[in-house]
Coordinates of C-alpha atoms and ligand atoms in Angstrom, one line a residue:
Chain C
M1 CA 0.1 -0.1 0.1
H2 CA 1.5 3.1 -1.1
G3 CA -0.9 6.2 -0.5
G4 CA -3.0 5.1 2.3
A5 CA -6.2 3.5 2.1
E6 CA -8.0 6.4 3.4
R7 CA -6.4 8.7 1.1
D8 CA -7.7 6.5 -1.8
V9 CA -11.2 6.7 -0.3
M10 CA -11.3 10.6 0.1
A11 CA -10.1 10.7 -3.4
V12 CA -12.3 8.7 -4.7
M13 CA -15.8 9.8 -2.9
P14 CA -16.3 13.1 -3.9
V15 CA -16.1 11.9 -7.9
A16 CA -18.7 9.1 -6.9
C17 CA -20.7 11.2 -5.2
M18 CA -20.8 14.6 -7.2
P19 CA -24.3 13.5 -9.0
Q20 CA -26.6 13.4 -6.3
T21 CA -30.0 13.8 -8.0
N22 CA -32.1 11.4 -7.1
R23 CA -32.2 8.7 -4.3
Q24 CA -31.2 5.7 -5.7
T25 CA -27.6 7.6 -6.1
A26 CA -27.7 8.7 -2.8
A27 CA -28.5 5.2 -1.6
A28 CA -25.8 3.8 -4.5
C29 CA -23.2 6.3 -3.6
R30 CA -23.4 5.3 0.5
R31 CA -23.5 2.1 -0.3
A32 CA -20.3 2.8 -2.5
A33 CA -18.6 4.6 0.4
G34 CA -19.7 1.8 2.7
C35 CA -18.1 -0.4 0.3
L36 CA -14.7 1.4 -0.1
A37 CA -14.8 2.2 4.5
M38 CA -15.3 -1.8 4.8
L39 CA -11.8 -2.2 2.3
A40 CA -10.0 0.4 3.9
L41 CA -10.7 -1.8 7.3
L42 CA -9.9 -5.1 6.2
G43 CA -6.9 -3.1 4.2
A44 CA -5.9 -2.1 7.9
C45 CA -5.5 -5.9 8.7
E46 CA -2.0 -5.5 6.6
G47 CA -1.2 -2.1 5.8
R48 CA 1.0 0.5 8.2
Q49 CA -1.2 1.5 10.4
A50 CA -2.0 -2.0 11.8
V51 CA -1.7 -3.2 15.3
L52 CA -1.9 -7.1 14.5
N53 CA 1.2 -6.4 11.9
P54 CA 3.5 -5.4 14.2
A55 CA 7.3 -3.6 13.4
G56 CA 8.7 -3.0 16.3
Q57 CA 9.6 -4.5 20.0
D58 CA 6.3 -3.2 22.0
A59 CA 3.7 -3.6 19.0
A60 CA 4.3 -7.4 19.0
V61 CA 4.3 -7.5 23.1
I62 CA 1.2 -6.1 22.3
A63 CA -0.1 -7.9 19.4
R64 CA 0.8 -11.0 21.4
L65 CA -1.1 -9.8 24.4
F66 CA -4.6 -9.5 22.4
L67 CA -4.0 -12.9 20.2
G68 CA -3.9 -13.9 23.6
M69 CA -6.7 -12.4 25.2
L70 CA -8.5 -13.2 22.2
T71 CA -7.8 -17.1 22.0
G72 CA -9.1 -17.5 25.7
A73 CA -12.2 -15.3 24.9
V74 CA -13.4 -17.9 22.0
I75 CA -12.4 -20.7 24.1
L76 CA -14.3 -19.5 27.1
W77 CA -16.8 -18.2 24.9
L78 CA -17.2 -22.0 22.9
L79 CA -17.2 -23.3 26.5
V80 CA -20.1 -21.3 27.7
A81 CA -22.2 -21.5 25.2
G82 CA -21.5 -25.3 24.2
L83 CA -22.5 -25.8 28.2
F84 CA -26.0 -23.5 27.4
L85 CA -26.8 -25.8 24.6
Y86 CA -25.7 -29.0 26.2
V87 CA -28.2 -28.4 29.4
T88 CA -31.0 -26.5 27.3
V89 CA -30.9 -29.0 23.9
F90 CA -29.4 -31.9 24.1
R91 CA -29.4 -32.8 27.9
V92 CA -33.2 -31.5 29.2
S93 CA -33.1 -32.4 32.7
H94 CA -33.3 -31.5 36.2
M95 CA -30.8 -30.3 38.2
P96 CA -30.1 -31.0 41.5
R97 CA -29.8 -28.1 43.6
R98 CA -26.2 -29.0 44.9
W99 CA -24.7 -29.2 41.5
A100 CA -26.6 -26.3 40.0
E101 CA -25.3 -24.3 43.3
S102 CA -21.8 -25.6 43.0
L103 CA -21.7 -24.7 38.8
I104 CA -22.7 -21.1 40.0
V105 CA -20.2 -20.6 42.4
G106 CA -17.5 -22.8 40.9
G107 CA -18.3 -21.6 37.2
G108 CA -19.4 -17.9 37.8
V109 CA -17.0 -16.8 41.2
L110 CA -14.4 -19.2 41.9
F111 CA -13.3 -20.0 38.0
P112 CA -13.2 -16.0 36.7
T113 CA -11.7 -14.5 39.6
F114 CA -9.1 -17.2 39.3
V115 CA -8.5 -16.6 35.1
L116 CA -8.8 -12.1 35.9
A117 CA -6.2 -12.8 38.4
G118 CA -4.1 -14.9 36.0
L119 CA -4.6 -12.4 33.2
L120 CA -3.6 -9.7 35.6
S121 CA -0.2 -11.1 36.6
Y122 CA 0.7 -11.7 33.1
S123 CA 0.2 -8.5 31.5
L124 CA 0.7 -5.9 34.4
P125 CA 4.6 -6.8 33.9
L126 CA 4.2 -5.9 30.2
M127 CA 3.6 -2.3 31.4
S128 CA 7.4 -2.1 32.6
S129 CA 9.0 -3.3 29.4
Q130 CA 7.1 -0.3 27.3
R131 CA 8.6 2.1 30.2
T132 CA 12.4 1.0 30.1
G133 CA 14.2 4.0 29.5
G134 CA 15.9 5.1 26.1
D135 CA 19.0 4.4 24.6
G136 CA 19.8 8.3 23.9
L137 CA 17.8 10.2 21.1
V138 CA 14.6 12.5 22.8
V139 CA 12.0 13.0 21.0
H140 CA 9.4 15.8 21.9
V141 CA 6.1 16.1 20.2
R142 CA 3.7 18.2 20.6
G143 CA -0.2 18.1 19.8
E144 CA -1.4 20.9 17.8
Q145 CA -4.9 21.5 16.2
W146 CA -4.5 19.6 14.1
W147 CA -0.7 18.5 13.5
W148 CA 2.5 17.5 15.2
R149 CA 5.1 19.5 16.6
V150 CA 8.3 17.5 16.7
T151 CA 11.6 18.2 18.2
Y152 CA 14.5 16.1 18.0
E153 CA 17.5 16.4 21.0
T154 CA 20.7 14.3 20.5
P155 CA 22.0 13.0 24.2
Q156 CA 25.1 15.9 23.0
G157 CA 22.3 18.6 23.2
N158 CA 21.9 18.8 19.6
R159 CA 18.3 20.0 17.9
A160 CA 16.3 19.9 15.2
V161 CA 12.6 21.0 14.7
S162 CA 10.4 19.4 12.1
A163 CA 6.6 18.7 12.3
N164 CA 3.8 15.9 11.2
E165 CA 6.5 13.3 10.7
V166 CA 8.7 11.2 12.8
R167 CA 11.9 9.5 12.2
L168 CA 13.4 6.5 14.0
P169 CA 16.5 4.4 14.3
A170 CA 15.5 1.3 14.0
G171 CA 16.9 -1.5 16.4
R172 CA 17.3 1.5 19.2
R173 CA 14.7 2.9 21.6
T174 CA 14.1 5.9 21.2
E175 CA 12.2 8.0 24.5
F176 CA 9.2 10.3 23.9
R177 CA 8.2 13.3 25.7
L178 CA 4.8 14.1 24.8
T179 CA 2.6 17.2 25.7
A180 CA -0.3 19.2 24.2
D181 CA -1.6 22.5 23.0
K182 CA -4.9 23.2 24.1
V183 CA -6.7 20.1 24.3
I184 CA -5.8 16.3 24.8
H185 CA -4.5 14.0 21.9
S186 CA -2.9 11.3 21.6
F187 CA 0.2 9.9 19.8
W188 CA -0.3 6.6 18.6
I189 CA 2.1 4.4 15.7
P190 CA 0.2 1.7 16.1
A191 CA 2.7 -0.7 13.7
L192 CA 5.0 0.3 16.8
G193 CA 3.7 0.2 19.9
G194 CA 0.7 1.8 22.3
K195 CA -0.8 4.9 22.6
T196 CA -0.1 7.9 25.0
D197 CA -2.1 10.5 25.8
M198 CA -1.1 14.3 25.2
I199 CA -2.1 16.3 28.0
P200 CA -1.6 20.3 27.8
G201 CA 0.6 21.4 30.8
R202 CA 2.2 18.1 31.5
E203 CA 5.1 15.8 29.8
T204 CA 4.3 12.1 29.4
V205 CA 6.9 9.8 28.3
M206 CA 6.9 6.7 26.1
T207 CA 9.8 4.7 24.7
L208 CA 9.5 2.5 21.0
E209 CA 11.8 0.4 19.7
P210 CA 11.0 0.1 15.7
A211 CA 12.2 -3.5 15.1
E212 CA 12.5 -3.1 11.0
T213 CA 13.0 -0.4 8.2
G214 CA 10.1 0.9 6.8
L215 CA 7.5 3.4 6.2
F216 CA 4.6 3.2 8.8
R217 CA 1.6 5.2 10.1
G218 CA 0.4 7.2 12.9
Q219 CA -2.9 8.7 14.1
C220 CA -4.5 10.9 16.6
A221 CA -6.2 8.5 18.5
E222 CA -8.2 11.1 21.4
F223 CA -11.2 12.9 19.4
C224 CA -9.5 16.6 19.4
G225 CA -11.9 18.9 17.1
A226 CA -13.0 19.5 13.4
S227 CA -10.0 17.9 12.0
H228 CA -9.4 15.0 14.5
A229 CA -9.3 12.6 11.6
L230 CA -7.4 14.5 9.4
M231 CA -4.4 14.5 12.4
A232 CA -2.0 11.7 10.9
F233 CA 1.6 11.4 10.4
E234 CA 4.5 9.2 8.6
V235 CA 6.8 6.9 10.6
E236 CA 9.8 6.3 8.9
T237 CA 12.2 3.8 10.6
M238 CA 15.5 4.0 9.2
A239 CA 19.0 2.1 9.9
P240 CA 21.1 4.1 12.7
D241 CA 23.7 5.5 10.3
L242 CA 21.0 6.9 7.8
F243 CA 19.3 8.1 10.7
D244 CA 22.3 10.3 11.9
E245 CA 22.9 11.5 8.3
W246 CA 19.0 12.7 7.9
L247 CA 19.3 14.0 11.4
R248 CA 22.1 16.5 10.5
H249 CA 20.5 17.4 7.5
A250 CA 17.4 18.0 9.7
A251 CA 19.4 20.5 12.1
S252 CA 20.5 22.4 8.8
D253 CA 19.5 25.6 7.3
A254 CA 17.3 25.6 4.3
V255 CA 18.9 25.5 0.7
P256 CA 18.1 28.2 -1.1
P257 CA 15.7 28.2 -4.9
A258 CA 17.3 26.8 -7.2
T259 CA 14.8 27.5 -10.1
E260 CA 13.6 30.7 -11.0
A261 CA 10.1 29.6 -10.4
A262 CA 11.1 28.7 -6.9
R263 CA 12.8 32.2 -6.2
R264 CA 9.7 33.6 -7.8
G265 CA 7.8 31.4 -4.7
A266 CA 9.9 32.4 -2.2
G267 CA 9.3 36.3 -3.0
I268 CA 5.7 35.5 -2.9
F269 CA 6.3 33.5 0.4
A270 CA 7.8 36.5 2.2
A271 CA 5.3 38.7 0.7
E272 CA 2.4 36.8 2.1
G273 CA 3.9 37.1 5.3
C274 CA 3.6 33.3 5.4
G275 CA 6.7 34.2 7.8
A276 CA 4.7 35.3 10.6
C277 CA 3.6 31.8 11.2
H278 CA 6.2 29.7 9.8
T279 CA 9.9 29.5 10.0
V280 CA 12.5 28.3 7.6
R281 CA 15.8 28.4 8.9
G282 CA 18.4 30.7 7.3
T283 CA 16.0 32.7 5.9
P284 CA 13.7 36.1 7.8
A285 CA 11.0 33.6 8.2
L286 CA 10.7 33.0 12.2
G287 CA 7.3 32.5 13.3
R288 CA 6.5 29.5 15.6
V289 CA 2.3 29.6 15.0
G290 CA 2.2 26.7 12.2
P291 CA 5.1 23.8 11.4
D292 CA 8.6 24.5 10.6
L293 CA 8.7 24.1 7.1
T294 CA 12.9 24.2 6.8
H295 CA 12.9 21.0 4.9
V296 CA 9.1 20.3 4.0
G297 CA 10.1 19.4 0.6
S298 CA 11.8 16.4 2.0
R299 CA 9.2 15.0 4.0
H300 CA 6.6 12.4 3.2
S301 CA 3.2 14.8 3.4
I302 CA 2.2 17.9 4.3
G303 CA -1.1 18.9 6.4
A304 CA -0.7 15.9 8.6
A305 CA -0.6 13.0 6.3
L306 CA -3.2 14.8 4.2
L307 CA -1.1 15.2 0.7
P308 CA 1.4 14.0 -0.7
V309 CA 4.7 16.6 -1.2
T310 CA 4.2 17.5 -4.9
A311 CA 4.1 21.5 -6.2
A312 CA 0.4 20.5 -7.3
D313 CA -0.5 19.6 -4.0
L314 CA 1.6 22.7 -1.6
A315 CA -0.5 24.9 -4.4
L316 CA -3.7 23.0 -3.0
W317 CA -2.6 23.1 0.0
V318 CA -2.1 26.8 0.1
G319 CA -5.2 28.0 -1.9
R320 CA -8.0 25.9 -0.1
T321 CA -6.2 25.4 3.1
G322 CA -9.7 25.5 5.0
H323 CA -11.6 23.2 2.3
L324 CA -9.3 20.6 2.4
K325 CA -9.1 21.0 6.8
P326 CA -12.2 22.2 8.4
D327 CA -11.5 25.0 11.3
V328 CA -7.7 24.4 10.3
E329 CA -5.5 27.6 12.0
M330 CA -4.2 28.6 8.5
P331 CA -5.7 31.4 6.4
Q332 CA -6.5 30.3 3.3
Y333 CA -4.6 32.2 0.2
D334 CA -7.6 32.0 -2.5
H335 CA -6.9 35.4 -3.4
L336 CA -3.4 34.3 -5.1
L337 CA -3.6 33.6 -8.9
P338 CA -2.9 29.1 -10.0
D339 CA 0.7 30.4 -11.1
A340 CA 1.8 32.5 -8.1
L341 CA 0.3 29.1 -6.2
L342 CA 2.5 26.9 -7.7
D343 CA 5.3 29.1 -7.8
L344 CA 5.2 28.7 -4.0
G345 CA 4.2 24.9 -4.5
R346 CA 7.9 25.0 -6.5
Y347 CA 9.8 26.9 -3.6
L348 CA 8.6 24.7 -0.8
E349 CA 8.9 21.4 -2.7
G350 CA 12.5 22.8 -3.2
L351 CA 13.2 23.1 0.3
K352 CA 14.8 20.1 1.2
Chain E
M1 CA -48.1 -18.1 82.1
T2 CA -47.8 -16.2 85.2
D3 CA -45.1 -13.5 84.1
P4 CA -47.2 -10.1 84.7
A5 CA -45.2 -8.4 82.6
R6 CA -46.5 -11.0 79.5
S7 CA -49.7 -11.9 80.8
H8 CA -51.9 -9.0 79.9
D9 CA -51.5 -9.3 75.9
A10 CA -49.5 -12.4 74.8
T11 CA -48.4 -10.6 71.0
S12 CA -47.3 -7.5 72.6
P13 CA -43.5 -6.5 71.7
R14 CA -41.5 -7.3 75.1
P15 CA -39.6 -3.9 75.2
D16 CA -35.8 -5.5 76.7
E17 CA -35.4 -8.1 74.3
D18 CA -36.9 -6.0 71.5
R19 CA -34.5 -3.3 71.8
Q20 CA -31.9 -5.8 72.3
A21 CA -32.0 -7.2 68.8
F22 CA -32.7 -4.3 67.6
A23 CA -29.1 -2.9 68.8
E24 CA -27.9 -6.4 67.7
A25 CA -29.4 -5.8 64.1
S26 CA -28.1 -2.1 63.6
E27 CA -24.6 -3.1 64.8
S28 CA -24.4 -6.0 61.7
L29 CA -26.3 -3.9 59.6
W30 CA -22.9 -1.7 60.5
R31 CA -21.3 -4.6 59.9
I32 CA -22.2 -4.9 56.3
T33 CA -20.4 -2.0 55.3
F34 CA -17.4 -2.7 56.9
G35 CA -15.6 -5.1 53.7
P36 CA -16.5 -2.0 51.1
A37 CA -15.7 0.4 53.4
L38 CA -11.8 -1.1 53.6
W39 CA -11.8 -1.9 50.2
A40 CA -12.5 2.1 49.5
L41 CA -9.9 3.0 51.4
H42 CA -7.9 0.5 50.0
F43 CA -8.2 1.7 46.6
A44 CA -8.6 5.3 47.2
G45 CA -5.3 5.3 49.3
S46 CA -3.5 3.2 47.3
Y47 CA -3.9 5.5 44.1
G48 CA -3.6 8.7 46.5
V49 CA -0.3 7.7 48.2
A50 CA 1.4 6.3 44.7
A51 CA 0.2 9.5 43.1
I52 CA 1.9 11.6 45.9
W53 CA 4.8 9.4 46.4
C54 CA 5.9 9.4 42.5
A55 CA 5.2 13.4 42.1
K56 CA 7.2 14.4 45.4
V57 CA 9.6 11.4 46.7
A58 CA 10.6 9.5 44.1
A59 CA 12.7 10.9 41.7
K60 CA 11.4 9.5 37.9
G61 CA 12.0 5.6 37.3
Q62 CA 13.9 5.5 40.2
D63 CA 13.4 2.5 42.7
I64 CA 10.1 2.4 44.6
A65 CA 10.4 -0.2 47.3
P66 CA 9.7 1.3 50.0
L67 CA 6.5 2.4 48.7
R68 CA 5.6 -0.9 46.9
L69 CA 6.4 -2.9 50.9
G70 CA 4.7 -0.3 52.6
F71 CA 1.8 -1.2 50.0
A72 CA 2.2 -4.7 50.3
V73 CA 2.2 -4.5 54.4
V74 CA -1.3 -2.4 54.5
T75 CA -2.7 -4.5 52.0
L76 CA -1.9 -8.2 53.6
A77 CA -3.5 -6.4 57.0
V78 CA -6.5 -4.9 55.1
L79 CA -6.7 -8.4 53.3
A80 CA -6.8 -10.0 56.8
A81 CA -9.2 -7.7 58.3
I82 CA -11.7 -8.5 55.6
G83 CA -11.0 -12.3 55.7
W84 CA -11.8 -12.2 59.5
L85 CA -15.2 -9.9 58.7
G86 CA -16.1 -12.4 56.3
W87 CA -15.4 -15.2 58.4
R88 CA -17.7 -13.9 61.6
S89 CA -20.7 -13.1 59.0
W90 CA -20.1 -16.3 57.8
R91 CA -20.7 -18.0 61.4
Q92 CA -23.6 -15.4 61.8
W93 CA -25.1 -16.4 58.5
D94 CA -24.9 -19.9 60.0
Y95 CA -25.4 -21.9 57.2
L96 CA -24.3 -25.4 57.9
G97 CA -25.9 -24.6 61.4
D98 CA -29.4 -25.0 59.5
R99 CA -28.6 -25.2 55.8
D100 CA -31.3 -22.3 55.4
Y101 CA -30.0 -19.8 52.4
E102 CA -33.3 -18.3 52.6
N103 CA -33.6 -16.1 55.1
A104 CA -37.2 -13.9 54.1
G105 CA -39.4 -14.2 57.7
A106 CA -40.3 -10.4 59.3
N107 CA -38.5 -11.9 62.8
H108 CA -35.0 -11.8 64.7
E109 CA -33.4 -14.9 63.6
D110 CA -34.4 -14.5 60.0
R111 CA -33.0 -10.6 60.3
H112 CA -29.3 -11.9 61.9
Q113 CA -29.3 -14.4 59.4
F114 CA -29.8 -12.6 56.2
L115 CA -27.6 -9.8 57.6
G116 CA -24.7 -12.4 58.0
H117 CA -25.3 -13.6 54.5
A118 CA -25.1 -10.3 52.7
A119 CA -22.4 -9.3 54.8
F120 CA -20.7 -12.4 53.9
L121 CA -20.8 -12.0 50.0
L122 CA -19.7 -8.3 50.4
S123 CA -16.6 -9.5 52.2
I124 CA -15.9 -12.0 49.7
V125 CA -15.9 -9.2 46.7
S126 CA -14.3 -6.7 49.0
F127 CA -11.1 -9.3 49.1
V128 CA -11.3 -10.1 45.1
G129 CA -11.2 -6.2 44.9
V130 CA -8.6 -5.5 46.9
V131 CA -6.3 -8.2 45.5
Y132 CA -6.7 -7.0 41.6
T133 CA -5.9 -3.5 43.6
G134 CA -3.0 -4.9 44.9
L135 CA -1.6 -6.7 42.2
P136 CA -0.1 -3.8 40.1
V137 CA 2.0 -2.8 42.9
V138 CA 3.5 -6.6 42.9
F139 CA 4.1 -6.0 39.1
V140 CA 4.8 -2.3 38.8
Q141 CA 8.0 -1.4 39.4
A142 CA 8.3 2.2 38.4
C143 CA 6.8 5.5 38.6
R144 CA 5.7 5.7 35.2
Ligands
CU401 CU1 -7.2 14.1 17.6

């Protein structure tokens, strides 16, 4: 899966649903949307945002726990349903009072008490493994409405600011320090581990140890407002040496625009005051309201995993921001002409 | 029947005996709340003390051995107390004495045994609740 099933659904739905002239088409449309949603769900079982497809130590523990619990639940259900069938269908007869009482006390009180105690004793120790310390790298993530402010901090104290994307060295345990701006969010990369709430005014800590390299997807898992569903992020796990190289690049200043169109775009960026909200390190743009754009062109997505990073999509984002993302805290620049938007897009795309 | 206090009306209440039975019933009515109350105190206390200890005493990630030890001792004490309450109410129910689990009559004996029965069941629930509250302390080794 390359683009992410959700994105495909979003791309298809408006087209399929446009000619709603009568009830049948509306119903057909709902059915189609339902099918697409089902497909997306099914796809999720093997995709890059799947709990049951673990790619990290912590997620593997959780998947094993879930499968164990599921197996146990199925066995118990079969036992109870079987017993029920047995006494109501196959052997309907009077049961002595003592038997009935032992069944209730044994099967209804003692058995669940011991099973639950056993499960608790098995699952509680798993929590401490998810809370072991990291190997040195600390990633600070702040939940904003509706995007992620990401700061990498190395043991040497070097910092690199990014957004809407998390890169991690595979085979190393990274510590996350999570907080939030105004409302509670929840940081979750299902393929790598459990979720942790991000709470305004507090710092919650978790660690993750990816086992393999790859591209995964994270998602805000605590309803946080109009665009909660559009608050996702890309996760790339990399070989440690590639990661270190990438981190050095992420800490560097922006590259100057290379083409004529990009230079025009940089001019528009300055003239429209984008720098009041966005930082492009190495330029006068130092705003801190929105995501750092210094290396936006080398990210996997924009708008918190909403669109790919092409000049056209960047132009679309700047020109139709509010249409793409309800209640977004960035003004929509629909007064800019298509050419100007595209120049802006070229400039941003070039910020590798 | 020559007892002058009784002779004038056999069905009228007998004040002394009645008062005593009432006092006893109201005492065991209180007693059925002790199990759940201990459970509630243990639960709220565990959370409160753990939160304060972790925020004020133990630096993050540090060993919390004294806290865990204290918890273990208190938990065992609470379990013992609930066990004792359960044993008392089991006696009061007197199930093995008369094999009677229906105590629905409007008389002192049924009331007495019913309250014992109820207290017995409640102590079982409270006991299990305290065990489950105590388990995390055994298994969680740090403040986070
Ligand atoms: Cu959210």
